[in-house]
């Protein structure tokens, strides 16, 4: 995969509505945000630093480079960014114990999208090695495309990952719905011009124009997703 954004195919009819669903991974489909925080806390404890709870709101949903850089600066830890990133990815995968739990409604939604042949992409700020590990639980067959954070020049909160995913599915970003759990991911999706369903995990997210906030994926189904795009046209 390259970081260039392929041209959008024009095969969709001008008046078509929902063309693709683009989903975040950590905290949206799988219950891993606590595991990431445990990995960060344990690594920094070994480095001689305690992480303040308020740091969690800063790093949640962020790309590894941004989160790790913040934690180094906040704690003054004597470690290089590349080394810390490697340690965090390794510790996270060590802490995964067998099958990672899917969040409520996630499995049912993926099954519904697949049954109706809705083009679907998994778009994460996590690195490919982590994504591939989690896909064992999520099911790679549920996605026509997967985009990892270390495969894109600029990851979330930049729009690039979602623009890349939409183009890879030959979809108009304005006719895609993104499902996210963090403000970082929501900013990326909105900057890409997508409709957004926010399912907050750690930090609250307020409703806004083009953004719908729900309590869990149990509130989300295909008719609901279609209605969000149809309302625009």
PDB file of C-alpha atoms in Angstrom:
ATOM      1  CA  UNK A   1       0.000   0.000   0.000  1.00  0.00           C
ATOM      2  CA  UNK A   2       1.213   3.510  -0.745  1.00  0.00           C
ATOM      3  CA  UNK A   3       0.316   6.812   0.856  1.00  0.00           C
ATOM      4  CA  UNK A   4      -0.928   8.331  -2.382  1.00  0.00           C
ATOM      5  CA  UNK A   5      -4.669   8.788  -2.695  1.00  0.00           C
ATOM      6  CA  UNK A   6      -6.102   7.020  -5.737  1.00  0.00           C
ATOM      7  CA  UNK A   7      -8.598   8.795  -7.962  1.00  0.00           C
ATOM      8  CA  UNK A   8     -12.268   8.316  -7.132  1.00  0.00           C
ATOM      9  CA  UNK A   9     -14.077   6.011  -9.541  1.00  0.00           C
ATOM     10  CA  UNK A  10     -17.171   7.547 -11.140  1.00  0.00           C
ATOM     11  CA  UNK A  11     -19.197   4.348 -11.349  1.00  0.00           C
ATOM     12  CA  UNK A  12     -21.690   5.514  -8.705  1.00  0.00           C
ATOM     13  CA  UNK A  13     -24.805   7.248  -9.939  1.00  0.00           C
ATOM     14  CA  UNK A  14     -24.898  10.969  -9.259  1.00  0.00           C
ATOM     15  CA  UNK A  15     -27.882  10.666  -6.960  1.00  0.00           C
ATOM     16  CA  UNK A  16     -26.741   7.629  -4.981  1.00  0.00           C
ATOM     17  CA  UNK A  17     -26.676   7.900  -1.202  1.00  0.00           C
ATOM     18  CA  UNK A  18     -24.557   5.762   1.150  1.00  0.00           C
ATOM     19  CA  UNK A  19     -21.525   4.443  -0.744  1.00  0.00           C
ATOM     20  CA  UNK A  20     -19.242   3.128   2.020  1.00  0.00           C
ATOM     21  CA  UNK A  21     -18.850   2.748   5.767  1.00  0.00           C
ATOM     22  CA  UNK A  22     -15.427   3.483   7.261  1.00  0.00           C
ATOM     23  CA  UNK A  23     -14.768   2.252  10.782  1.00  0.00           C
ATOM     24  CA  UNK A  24     -12.162   3.022  13.400  1.00  0.00           C
ATOM     25  CA  UNK A  25     -10.799   0.029  15.308  1.00  0.00           C
ATOM     26  CA  UNK A  26      -9.588   0.621  18.902  1.00  0.00           C
ATOM     27  CA  UNK A  27     -12.434   1.638  21.180  1.00  0.00           C
ATOM     28  CA  UNK A  28     -14.939   1.535  18.315  1.00  0.00           C
ATOM     29  CA  UNK A  29     -15.086  -2.125  17.320  1.00  0.00           C
ATOM     30  CA  UNK A  30     -12.847  -3.726  19.943  1.00  0.00           C
ATOM     31  CA  UNK A  31     -12.501  -2.969  23.646  1.00  0.00           C
ATOM     32  CA  UNK A  32      -8.802  -2.083  23.639  1.00  0.00           C
ATOM     33  CA  UNK A  33      -8.496   1.484  24.955  1.00  0.00           C
ATOM     34  CA  UNK A  34      -7.914   0.187  28.506  1.00  0.00           C
ATOM     35  CA  UNK A  35      -5.258  -2.213  27.192  1.00  0.00           C
ATOM     36  CA  UNK A  36      -3.422   0.629  25.438  1.00  0.00           C
ATOM     37  CA  UNK A  37      -3.462   2.693  28.634  1.00  0.00           C
ATOM     38  CA  UNK A  38      -2.238  -0.272  30.687  1.00  0.00           C
ATOM     39  CA  UNK A  39       0.633  -0.703  28.206  1.00  0.00           C
ATOM     40  CA  UNK A  40       1.562   2.970  28.487  1.00  0.00           C
ATOM     41  CA  UNK A  41       1.357   2.969  32.290  1.00  0.00           C
ATOM     42  CA  UNK A  42       3.474  -0.180  32.619  1.00  0.00           C
ATOM     43  CA  UNK A  43       6.190   0.958  30.213  1.00  0.00           C
ATOM     44  CA  UNK A  44       6.537   4.335  31.913  1.00  0.00           C
ATOM     45  CA  UNK A  45       6.581   2.685  35.346  1.00  0.00           C
ATOM     46  CA  UNK A  46       9.584   0.692  34.160  1.00  0.00           C
ATOM     47  CA  UNK A  47      11.149   3.973  33.041  1.00  0.00           C
ATOM     48  CA  UNK A  48      10.586   5.404  36.524  1.00  0.00           C
ATOM     49  CA  UNK A  49       7.583   7.595  35.779  1.00  0.00           C
ATOM     50  CA  UNK A  50       3.945   7.517  36.865  1.00  0.00           C
ATOM     51  CA  UNK A  51       1.394   8.629  34.274  1.00  0.00           C
ATOM     52  CA  UNK A  52      -1.239  11.076  35.482  1.00  0.00           C
ATOM     53  CA  UNK A  53      -4.799  10.013  34.690  1.00  0.00           C
ATOM     54  CA  UNK A  54      -5.417  13.245  32.794  1.00  0.00           C
ATOM     55  CA  UNK A  55      -2.780  12.213  30.238  1.00  0.00           C
ATOM     56  CA  UNK A  56      -5.173   9.521  29.085  1.00  0.00           C
ATOM     57  CA  UNK A  57      -7.567  12.052  27.596  1.00  0.00           C
ATOM     58  CA  UNK A  58      -4.705  13.491  25.530  1.00  0.00           C
ATOM     59  CA  UNK A  59      -3.374  10.228  24.099  1.00  0.00           C
ATOM     60  CA  UNK A  60      -6.625   8.332  23.494  1.00  0.00           C
ATOM     61  CA  UNK A  61      -7.269   7.783  19.813  1.00  0.00           C
ATOM     62  CA  UNK A  62      -4.074   9.484  18.773  1.00  0.00           C
ATOM     63  CA  UNK A  63      -1.413   8.160  16.415  1.00  0.00           C
ATOM     64  CA  UNK A  64       1.506   6.452  18.124  1.00  0.00           C
ATOM     65  CA  UNK A  65       4.002   9.206  17.255  1.00  0.00           C
ATOM     66  CA  UNK A  66       1.843  11.948  18.750  1.00  0.00           C
ATOM     67  CA  UNK A  67       0.863  10.002  21.872  1.00  0.00           C
ATOM     68  CA  UNK A  68       4.387   8.787  22.580  1.00  0.00           C
ATOM     69  CA  UNK A  69       5.864  12.254  21.984  1.00  0.00           C
ATOM     70  CA  UNK A  70       3.384  13.792  24.407  1.00  0.00           C
ATOM     71  CA  UNK A  71       4.174  11.239  27.113  1.00  0.00           C
ATOM     72  CA  UNK A  72       7.924  11.739  26.728  1.00  0.00           C
ATOM     73  CA  UNK A  73       7.507  15.503  27.036  1.00  0.00           C
ATOM     74  CA  UNK A  74       5.019  15.288  29.908  1.00  0.00           C
ATOM     75  CA  UNK A  75       7.174  12.938  32.002  1.00  0.00           C
ATOM     76  CA  UNK A  76      10.660  13.938  30.917  1.00  0.00           C
ATOM     77  CA  UNK A  77      11.475  10.262  30.298  1.00  0.00           C
ATOM     78  CA  UNK A  78      14.920   9.646  28.822  1.00  0.00           C
ATOM     79  CA  UNK A  79      13.913   7.565  25.801  1.00  0.00           C
ATOM     80  CA  UNK A  80      13.842   8.112  22.060  1.00  0.00           C
ATOM     81  CA  UNK A  81      10.507   8.264  20.273  1.00  0.00           C
ATOM     82  CA  UNK A  82      11.264   5.295  18.008  1.00  0.00           C
ATOM     83  CA  UNK A  83      12.311   3.106  20.958  1.00  0.00           C
ATOM     84  CA  UNK A  84       9.239   4.046  22.988  1.00  0.00           C
ATOM     85  CA  UNK A  85       6.915   3.379  20.051  1.00  0.00           C
ATOM     86  CA  UNK A  86       8.399  -0.091  19.655  1.00  0.00           C
ATOM     87  CA  UNK A  87       8.072  -0.824  23.369  1.00  0.00           C
ATOM     88  CA  UNK A  88       4.448   0.306  23.473  1.00  0.00           C
ATOM     89  CA  UNK A  89       3.440  -1.748  20.447  1.00  0.00           C
ATOM     90  CA  UNK A  90       5.188  -4.812  21.873  1.00  0.00           C
ATOM     91  CA  UNK A  91       3.688  -4.396  25.348  1.00  0.00           C
ATOM     92  CA  UNK A  92       0.205  -3.916  23.900  1.00  0.00           C
ATOM     93  CA  UNK A  93       0.406  -7.154  21.935  1.00  0.00           C
ATOM     94  CA  UNK A  94       1.764  -8.932  25.033  1.00  0.00           C
ATOM     95  CA  UNK A  95      -1.219  -7.760  27.067  1.00  0.00           C
ATOM     96  CA  UNK A  96      -3.720  -9.052  24.535  1.00  0.00           C
ATOM     97  CA  UNK A  97      -5.031 -12.296  25.945  1.00  0.00           C
ATOM     98  CA  UNK A  98      -6.509 -14.544  23.293  1.00  0.00           C
ATOM     99  CA  UNK A  99      -9.616 -13.148  21.608  1.00  0.00           C
ATOM    100  CA  UNK A 100     -10.130  -9.424  22.040  1.00  0.00           C
ATOM    101  CA  UNK A 101     -13.695  -8.584  23.109  1.00  0.00           C
ATOM    102  CA  UNK A 102     -15.853  -6.874  20.504  1.00  0.00           C
ATOM    103  CA  UNK A 103     -17.829  -3.894  21.741  1.00  0.00           C
ATOM    104  CA  UNK A 104     -21.643  -4.189  21.997  1.00  0.00           C
ATOM    105  CA  UNK A 105     -23.273  -4.162  18.579  1.00  0.00           C
ATOM    106  CA  UNK A 106     -20.014  -4.329  16.626  1.00  0.00           C
ATOM    107  CA  UNK A 107     -20.228  -7.929  15.422  1.00  0.00           C
ATOM    108  CA  UNK A 108     -23.881  -7.559  14.472  1.00  0.00           C
ATOM    109  CA  UNK A 109     -23.208  -4.351  12.511  1.00  0.00           C
ATOM    110  CA  UNK A 110     -20.307  -5.859  10.567  1.00  0.00           C
ATOM    111  CA  UNK A 111     -22.433  -8.902   9.726  1.00  0.00           C
ATOM    112  CA  UNK A 112     -25.255  -6.670   8.500  1.00  0.00           C
ATOM    113  CA  UNK A 113     -22.956  -4.560   6.325  1.00  0.00           C
ATOM    114  CA  UNK A 114     -21.410  -7.687   4.801  1.00  0.00           C
ATOM    115  CA  UNK A 115     -24.817  -9.267   4.154  1.00  0.00           C
ATOM    116  CA  UNK A 116     -25.887  -6.185   2.191  1.00  0.00           C
ATOM    117  CA  UNK A 117     -22.504  -5.905   0.407  1.00  0.00           C
ATOM    118  CA  UNK A 118     -21.853  -2.385   1.684  1.00  0.00           C
ATOM    119  CA  UNK A 119     -18.221  -1.440   0.924  1.00  0.00           C
ATOM    120  CA  UNK A 120     -16.479  -1.257   4.287  1.00  0.00           C
ATOM    121  CA  UNK A 121     -12.993  -0.195   5.387  1.00  0.00           C
ATOM    122  CA  UNK A 122     -11.135  -0.434   8.687  1.00  0.00           C
ATOM    123  CA  UNK A 123      -9.181   2.785   9.298  1.00  0.00           C
ATOM    124  CA  UNK A 124      -6.924   2.964  12.352  1.00  0.00           C
ATOM    125  CA  UNK A 125      -4.098   5.051  13.763  1.00  0.00           C
ATOM    126  CA  UNK A 126      -2.604   1.809  15.113  1.00  0.00           C
ATOM    127  CA  UNK A 127       0.338   0.281  13.286  1.00  0.00           C
ATOM    128  CA  UNK A 128      -0.091  -2.614  10.855  1.00  0.00           C
ATOM    129  CA  UNK A 129       1.387  -5.176  13.265  1.00  0.00           C
ATOM    130  CA  UNK A 130      -1.265  -4.275  15.845  1.00  0.00           C
ATOM    131  CA  UNK A 131      -4.077  -4.087  13.288  1.00  0.00           C
ATOM    132  CA  UNK A 132      -3.274  -7.515  11.896  1.00  0.00           C
ATOM    133  CA  UNK A 133      -3.251  -8.975  15.407  1.00  0.00           C
ATOM    134  CA  UNK A 134      -6.655  -7.490  16.195  1.00  0.00           C
ATOM    135  CA  UNK A 135      -8.094  -8.526  12.834  1.00  0.00           C
ATOM    136  CA  UNK A 136      -7.856 -12.129  14.030  1.00  0.00           C
ATOM    137  CA  UNK A 137     -10.687 -11.273  16.417  1.00  0.00           C
ATOM    138  CA  UNK A 138     -12.563  -8.762  14.270  1.00  0.00           C
ATOM    139  CA  UNK A 139     -12.439 -10.803  11.065  1.00  0.00           C
ATOM    140  CA  UNK A 140     -10.507  -9.553   8.010  1.00  0.00           C
ATOM    141  CA  UNK A 141     -13.292 -10.859   5.776  1.00  0.00           C
ATOM    142  CA  UNK A 142     -15.488  -7.996   6.991  1.00  0.00           C
ATOM    143  CA  UNK A 143     -13.428  -5.355   5.169  1.00  0.00           C
ATOM    144  CA  UNK A 144     -12.682  -4.639   1.529  1.00  0.00           C
ATOM    145  CA  UNK A 145      -9.794  -2.410   2.657  1.00  0.00           C
ATOM    146  CA  UNK A 146      -7.758  -1.864   5.831  1.00  0.00           C
ATOM    147  CA  UNK A 147      -5.612   1.219   6.452  1.00  0.00           C
ATOM    148  CA  UNK A 148      -3.056   1.313   9.293  1.00  0.00           C
ATOM    149  CA  UNK A 149      -1.490   4.398  10.833  1.00  0.00           C
ATOM    150  CA  UNK A 150       2.043   3.609   9.713  1.00  0.00           C
ATOM    151  CA  UNK A 151       0.969   3.245   6.077  1.00  0.00           C
ATOM    152  CA  UNK A 152      -0.133   6.850   5.597  1.00  0.00           C
ATOM    153  CA  UNK A 153       2.139   9.891   5.548  1.00  0.00           C
ATOM    154  CA  UNK A 154      -0.221  11.829   7.815  1.00  0.00           C
ATOM    155  CA  UNK A 155      -2.610   9.941  10.051  1.00  0.00           C
ATOM    156  CA  UNK A 156      -5.481  11.112  12.274  1.00  0.00           C
ATOM    157  CA  UNK A 157      -6.414  13.913  13.040  1.00  0.00           C
ATOM    158  CA  UNK A 158      -5.493  14.682   9.416  1.00  0.00           C
ATOM    159  CA  UNK A 159      -8.111  13.625   6.842  1.00  0.00           C
ATOM    160  CA  UNK A 160      -5.667  11.541   4.780  1.00  0.00           C
ATOM    161  CA  UNK A 161      -6.586   8.064   6.144  1.00  0.00           C
ATOM    162  CA  UNK A 162     -10.275   8.566   5.435  1.00  0.00           C
ATOM    163  CA  UNK A 163      -9.673  10.162   2.049  1.00  0.00           C
ATOM    164  CA  UNK A 164      -7.442   7.212   1.158  1.00  0.00           C
ATOM    165  CA  UNK A 165     -10.041   4.684   2.326  1.00  0.00           C
ATOM    166  CA  UNK A 166     -12.905   6.380   0.492  1.00  0.00           C
ATOM    167  CA  UNK A 167     -10.900   6.585  -2.723  1.00  0.00           C
ATOM    168  CA  UNK A 168      -9.779   2.985  -2.347  1.00  0.00           C
ATOM    169  CA  UNK A 169     -13.440   1.975  -2.239  1.00  0.00           C
ATOM    170  CA  UNK A 170     -14.228   4.307  -5.170  1.00  0.00           C
ATOM    171  CA  UNK A 171     -16.583   6.290  -2.963  1.00  0.00           C
ATOM    172  CA  UNK A 172     -17.309   9.994  -2.568  1.00  0.00           C
ATOM    173  CA  UNK A 173     -16.259  10.990   0.992  1.00  0.00           C
ATOM    174  CA  UNK A 174     -19.479  13.008   1.321  1.00  0.00           C
ATOM    175  CA  UNK A 175     -21.400   9.759   0.803  1.00  0.00           C
ATOM    176  CA  UNK A 176     -19.399   7.805   3.357  1.00  0.00           C
ATOM    177  CA  UNK A 177     -20.248   7.386   7.030  1.00  0.00           C
ATOM    178  CA  UNK A 178     -17.353   7.138   9.468  1.00  0.00           C
ATOM    179  CA  UNK A 179     -17.788   5.498  12.876  1.00  0.00           C
ATOM    180  CA  UNK A 180     -15.340   6.776  15.504  1.00  0.00           C
ATOM    181  CA  UNK A 181     -14.920   6.831  19.286  1.00  0.00           C
ATOM    182  CA  UNK A 182     -12.491   9.739  19.842  1.00  0.00           C
ATOM    183  CA  UNK A 183     -12.330  13.440  19.071  1.00  0.00           C
ATOM    184  CA  UNK A 184      -9.120  12.854  17.116  1.00  0.00           C
ATOM    185  CA  UNK A 185     -10.820  10.414  14.777  1.00  0.00           C
ATOM    186  CA  UNK A 186     -13.918  12.575  14.480  1.00  0.00           C
ATOM    187  CA  UNK A 187     -11.771  15.549  13.405  1.00  0.00           C
ATOM    188  CA  UNK A 188     -10.085  13.416  10.763  1.00  0.00           C
ATOM    189  CA  UNK A 189     -13.387  12.159   9.374  1.00  0.00           C
ATOM    190  CA  UNK A 190     -15.003  15.578   9.332  1.00  0.00           C
ATOM    191  CA  UNK A 191     -11.949  17.116   7.647  1.00  0.00           C
ATOM    192  CA  UNK A 192     -12.323  14.451   4.954  1.00  0.00           C
ATOM    193  CA  UNK A 193     -15.926  15.571   4.374  1.00  0.00           C
ATOM    194  CA  UNK A 194     -17.590  12.415   5.727  1.00  0.00           C
ATOM    195  CA  UNK A 195     -20.697  12.091   7.852  1.00  0.00           C
ATOM    196  CA  UNK A 196     -19.729  10.893  11.339  1.00  0.00           C
ATOM    197  CA  UNK A 197     -21.268   8.631  13.950  1.00  0.00           C
ATOM    198  CA  UNK A 198     -19.432   9.130  17.245  1.00  0.00           C
ATOM    199  CA  UNK A 199     -19.535   6.398  19.879  1.00  0.00           C
ATOM    200  CA  UNK A 200     -17.487   7.991  22.694  1.00  0.00           C
ATOM    201  CA  UNK A 201     -15.237   5.614  24.625  1.00  0.00           C
ATOM    202  CA  UNK A 202     -13.087   7.560  27.103  1.00  0.00           C
ATOM    203  CA  UNK A 203     -13.789  11.252  26.469  1.00  0.00           C
ATOM    204  CA  UNK A 204     -17.274  12.702  25.765  1.00  0.00           C
ATOM    205  CA  UNK A 205     -18.000  13.991  22.253  1.00  0.00           C
ATOM    206  CA  UNK A 206     -20.683  16.603  21.604  1.00  0.00           C
ATOM    207  CA  UNK A 207     -23.145  16.407  18.700  1.00  0.00           C
ATOM    208  CA  UNK A 208     -22.537  18.843  15.835  1.00  0.00           C
ATOM    209  CA  UNK A 209     -23.561  19.482  12.260  1.00  0.00           C
ATOM    210  CA  UNK A 210     -22.835  16.353  10.241  1.00  0.00           C
ATOM    211  CA  UNK A 211     -22.106  14.413  13.454  1.00  0.00           C
ATOM    212  CA  UNK A 212     -24.410  12.064  15.345  1.00  0.00           C
ATOM    213  CA  UNK A 213     -23.474  10.837  18.819  1.00  0.00           C
ATOM    214  CA  UNK A 214     -24.786   7.478  20.065  1.00  0.00           C
ATOM    215  CA  UNK A 215     -24.291   5.491  23.242  1.00  0.00           C
ATOM    216  CA  UNK A 216     -23.162   2.274  21.550  1.00  0.00           C
ATOM    217  CA  UNK A 217     -23.129   0.459  18.242  1.00  0.00           C
ATOM    218  CA  UNK A 218     -26.280  -1.302  19.356  1.00  0.00           C
ATOM    219  CA  UNK A 219     -28.050   1.891  18.223  1.00  0.00           C
ATOM    220  CA  UNK A 220     -26.524   1.696  14.734  1.00  0.00           C
ATOM    221  CA  UNK A 221     -27.816  -0.344  11.806  1.00  0.00           C
ATOM    222  CA  UNK A 222     -27.790  -0.034   8.018  1.00  0.00           C
ATOM    223  CA  UNK A 223     -31.078   1.911   7.690  1.00  0.00           C
ATOM    224  CA  UNK A 224     -29.755   4.383  10.263  1.00  0.00           C
ATOM    225  CA  UNK A 225     -26.475   4.835   8.366  1.00  0.00           C
ATOM    226  CA  UNK A 226     -28.297   5.264   5.069  1.00  0.00           C
ATOM    227  CA  UNK A 227     -30.553   7.905   6.594  1.00  0.00           C
ATOM    228  CA  UNK A 228     -27.552  10.054   7.553  1.00  0.00           C
ATOM    229  CA  UNK A 229     -26.386  10.338   3.947  1.00  0.00           C
ATOM    230  CA  UNK A 230     -29.830  10.488   2.349  1.00  0.00           C
ATOM    231  CA  UNK A 231     -30.572  13.518   4.517  1.00  0.00           C
ATOM    232  CA  UNK A 232     -27.814  15.427   2.726  1.00  0.00           C
ATOM    233  CA  UNK A 233     -29.296  15.076  -0.771  1.00  0.00           C
TER     234      UNK A 233
END
